[in-house]
XYZ file of C-alpha atoms in Angstrom:
276
model
C -44.812 64.610 -74.629
C -43.611 65.930 -77.981
C -44.798 69.244 -79.380
C -46.778 67.408 -82.049
C -48.452 65.098 -79.557
C -49.216 67.969 -77.205
C -50.766 69.997 -79.983
C -53.175 67.168 -80.813
C -53.977 66.195 -77.248
C -57.590 66.712 -76.105
C -58.332 70.298 -75.162
C -55.147 71.751 -76.698
C -56.118 72.139 -80.341
C -56.929 75.415 -82.016
C -57.226 78.723 -80.244
C -58.726 77.398 -76.987
C -55.403 77.518 -75.064
C -54.713 81.011 -76.398
C -58.077 82.311 -75.215
C -57.573 80.630 -71.841
C -54.202 82.364 -71.561
C -55.782 85.643 -72.592
C -58.201 85.448 -69.693
C -55.277 85.140 -67.276
C -53.239 87.874 -68.960
C -55.873 90.565 -69.162
C -53.403 93.356 -68.410
C -51.196 92.387 -71.343
C -54.201 92.048 -73.645
C -55.484 95.436 -72.505
C -52.090 96.991 -73.281
C -51.991 95.520 -76.808
C -55.565 96.604 -77.500
C -54.770 100.078 -76.175
C -51.791 100.287 -78.537
C -54.050 99.187 -81.396
C -56.606 101.835 -80.419
C -53.908 104.510 -80.419
C -52.829 103.278 -83.847
C -56.378 103.593 -85.178
C -56.763 107.064 -83.660
C -53.467 108.237 -85.192
C -54.351 106.699 -88.544
C -57.755 108.375 -88.648
C -56.218 111.742 -87.760
C -53.216 111.599 -90.080
C -54.823 109.969 -93.112
C -57.999 112.052 -93.249
C -58.514 113.169 -96.857
C -55.517 111.201 -98.168
C -57.384 108.341 -99.826
C -56.859 108.455 -103.585
C -58.377 105.049 -104.156
C -56.598 102.140 -105.843
C -52.829 102.515 -106.262
C -52.583 105.624 -104.083
C -49.127 107.209 -104.244
C -47.037 106.011 -101.281
C -44.924 109.133 -100.710
C -41.321 108.745 -99.533
C -39.927 105.530 -98.049
C -39.420 106.960 -94.552
C -42.905 108.474 -94.491
C -44.588 105.338 -95.780
C -42.728 102.980 -93.420
C -43.732 105.140 -90.449
C -47.367 105.061 -91.523
C -47.176 101.347 -92.318
C -45.870 100.399 -88.858
C -48.701 102.276 -87.158
C -51.213 100.708 -89.563
C -49.931 97.206 -88.833
C -50.119 97.851 -85.116
C -53.713 98.996 -85.475
C -54.747 96.166 -87.800
C -52.811 93.173 -86.457
C -52.411 93.568 -82.693
C -56.023 92.612 -81.853
C -55.790 89.305 -83.747
C -52.305 88.414 -82.460
C -53.096 89.326 -78.834
C -54.233 85.781 -77.841
C -50.954 84.347 -79.157
C -48.909 86.906 -77.230
C -50.902 86.081 -74.098
C -50.220 82.366 -74.559
C -46.530 83.057 -75.088
C -46.490 85.109 -71.877
C -48.119 82.233 -69.983
C -45.572 79.728 -71.300
C -42.502 81.770 -70.347
C -40.722 80.991 -67.080
C -40.626 84.657 -66.092
C -43.702 86.799 -65.532
C -42.073 89.990 -66.791
C -44.031 91.839 -69.500
C -40.771 92.574 -71.331
C -40.504 89.284 -73.254
C -44.083 89.405 -74.592
C -43.507 92.968 -75.773
C -40.261 91.889 -77.469
C -42.211 89.039 -79.100
C -44.717 91.620 -80.358
C -41.874 93.816 -81.636
C -40.482 90.890 -83.633
C -43.941 90.299 -85.071
C -44.233 93.936 -86.174
C -40.666 93.825 -87.516
C -41.701 91.074 -89.916
C -44.628 93.185 -91.110
C -42.338 96.205 -91.455
C -40.136 94.207 -93.824
C -43.218 93.461 -95.918
C -44.006 97.186 -96.043
C -40.487 97.970 -97.293
C -40.845 95.233 -99.924
C -44.255 96.563 -100.997
C -42.834 100.073 -101.330
C -39.902 98.818 -103.430
C -42.259 96.769 -105.609
C -44.626 99.705 -106.103
C -41.764 102.064 -106.924
C -40.175 99.669 -109.410
C -43.542 98.828 -110.948
C -44.407 102.509 -111.338
C -41.127 103.266 -113.098
C -41.463 100.299 -115.434
C -45.153 100.702 -116.276
C -45.256 104.500 -116.458
C -48.909 105.528 -116.460
C -50.138 102.013 -117.271
C -51.834 101.804 -113.859
C -53.798 104.977 -114.520
C -57.468 104.371 -113.792
C -58.519 105.070 -117.383
C -55.986 102.537 -118.669
C -55.165 99.241 -116.903
C -55.471 100.447 -113.308
C -59.039 99.292 -112.776
C -58.373 95.913 -114.376
C -55.219 95.302 -112.354
C -56.992 96.282 -109.139
C -59.873 93.932 -109.857
C -57.517 91.130 -110.856
C -55.576 91.626 -107.615
C -58.722 91.007 -105.586
C -59.635 87.942 -107.646
C -56.112 86.514 -107.240
C -56.394 87.157 -103.496
C -59.652 85.195 -103.451
C -58.022 82.283 -105.281
C -55.060 82.313 -102.870
C -57.494 81.852 -99.984
C -58.203 78.350 -101.321
C -54.585 77.224 -101.805
C -52.732 74.692 -99.600
C -50.116 77.332 -98.672
C -52.811 79.629 -97.300
C -54.264 76.703 -95.378
C -50.913 75.848 -93.784
C -50.157 79.458 -92.826
C -53.635 80.013 -91.428
C -53.252 76.829 -89.407
C -50.141 78.269 -87.745
C -52.072 81.415 -86.832
C -55.079 79.479 -85.536
C -53.000 76.975 -83.506
C -50.550 79.208 -81.622
C -49.659 76.552 -79.015
C -48.341 74.233 -81.717
C -46.334 77.075 -83.250
C -44.844 78.124 -79.897
C -43.909 74.591 -78.868
C -42.372 73.871 -82.259
C -40.240 77.025 -82.463
C -39.464 77.835 -78.842
C -36.380 79.972 -78.183
C -35.300 81.122 -74.750
C -34.383 84.626 -73.670
C -35.157 87.999 -75.111
C -33.393 87.307 -78.402
C -35.476 84.150 -78.649
C -38.625 86.196 -78.061
C -37.675 88.506 -80.942
C -36.944 85.544 -83.226
C -40.196 83.798 -82.344
C -42.202 86.966 -82.863
C -40.592 87.538 -86.257
C -41.206 83.897 -87.237
C -44.842 84.113 -86.211
C -45.084 87.347 -88.188
C -43.669 85.528 -91.227
C -46.371 82.848 -90.966
C -48.946 85.614 -90.607
C -47.596 87.316 -93.728
C -47.935 84.020 -95.588
C -51.527 83.920 -94.412
C -52.468 87.555 -95.065
C -50.242 88.972 -97.826
C -53.005 88.632 -100.437
C -55.452 90.512 -98.212
C -52.856 93.261 -97.816
C -52.422 93.374 -101.594
C -56.188 93.820 -101.774
C -55.874 96.828 -99.483
C -53.487 98.469 -101.974
C -55.953 97.675 -104.769
C -58.819 99.304 -102.850
C -56.917 102.245 -101.370
C -54.114 101.781 -98.884
C -54.769 105.193 -97.334
C -58.462 104.496 -96.788
C -59.322 103.974 -93.122
C -62.565 102.271 -94.120
C -60.841 99.664 -96.284
C -58.187 99.224 -93.592
C -60.987 98.343 -91.189
C -62.559 95.926 -93.696
C -59.273 94.080 -94.294
C -58.430 94.050 -90.578
C -61.879 92.621 -89.892
C -61.402 89.855 -92.457
C -58.005 88.976 -90.975
C -59.404 88.758 -87.446
C -62.467 86.867 -88.726
C -60.298 84.192 -90.350
C -57.990 83.812 -87.368
C -60.386 83.907 -84.448
C -63.822 82.500 -85.218
C -64.244 78.753 -84.505
C -65.579 77.898 -87.970
C -62.441 77.941 -90.091
C -63.923 76.846 -93.428
C -66.838 79.218 -93.066
C -64.438 82.104 -92.454
C -62.424 81.182 -95.555
C -65.436 80.931 -97.841
C -66.916 84.200 -96.579
C -63.592 85.941 -97.265
C -63.387 84.381 -100.733
C -66.913 85.553 -101.525
C -66.248 89.132 -100.413
C -63.000 89.362 -102.402
C -64.580 87.902 -105.540
C -67.553 90.285 -105.419
C -65.299 93.301 -104.884
C -62.939 92.172 -107.657
C -65.722 91.735 -110.196
C -67.339 95.046 -109.227
C -64.016 96.880 -109.509
C -63.744 95.718 -113.099
C -67.377 95.907 -114.161
C -69.007 98.601 -112.027
C -66.612 100.370 -109.645
C -69.106 103.173 -108.982
C -71.368 100.679 -107.196
C -68.761 99.982 -104.470
C -69.539 102.151 -101.434
C -66.741 104.438 -100.235
C -64.396 103.550 -103.106
C -62.499 106.677 -104.156
C -62.278 107.153 -107.908
C -58.601 107.827 -108.661
C -59.528 109.354 -112.001
C -60.195 112.707 -110.360
C -58.265 115.626 -111.850
C -57.746 117.263 -108.464
C -54.288 117.215 -106.907
C -53.653 114.223 -104.678
C -53.682 115.055 -100.965
C -50.872 112.492 -100.648
C -48.704 114.499 -102.978
C -49.475 117.683 -101.046
C -48.854 116.209 -97.593
C -46.078 113.674 -98.094
C -42.531 114.902 -97.297
């Protein structure tokens, strides 16, 4: 049976095989969730008081990448855990090493996105000067970012990438590579599809406050909601609605958004005080 035929065979579509694999790989799932919990604990401890709202300063590259990797572990490991469990079930060996290498490749892909985001933010800041100041274009750009993210949710590219995340068996069968190097490659490739699915939501996090634990939790929840609930279209439309409402409120009435930090404060940024 070909990968395509297998993917569309009765009982193999969607996330059902991944959840079945998760039930038989509870130890692996528990480990990934424990790592995510540690990531959330570290994030809460280290980022307390560092939220400067939209377009928070990112500090130095090394500092930001370290924070970003922990953030991605906290945000993404719960939603990718069923895929890792399915990969573990499909491997010939029962060693936990290959699934962990797969997970490392997945996080490596997200790390590359963090480096790109840092470079983009640095270049944009140098080119625009204080254009992104809250009392200038900052509020409008933040709101527009959320609206663009909502529009992206409805595009064919988003649909294709989300399909890869929601049908992990089809992805694994179609891109299978043997050995530990293959595990790293497959993890990185799955991470790339996930980036295609979620990059706009991550851009929304920057527009709301990348150092805000609350907005991290909101975005992580939307990502898991889209990937894991059975009703795919419902998940998409709910996400679109939330992004549109937040985008419009950021432009028209930002003070009405709960827990949004106003970056127009004259006080010194905790990020600037604490970053290396």
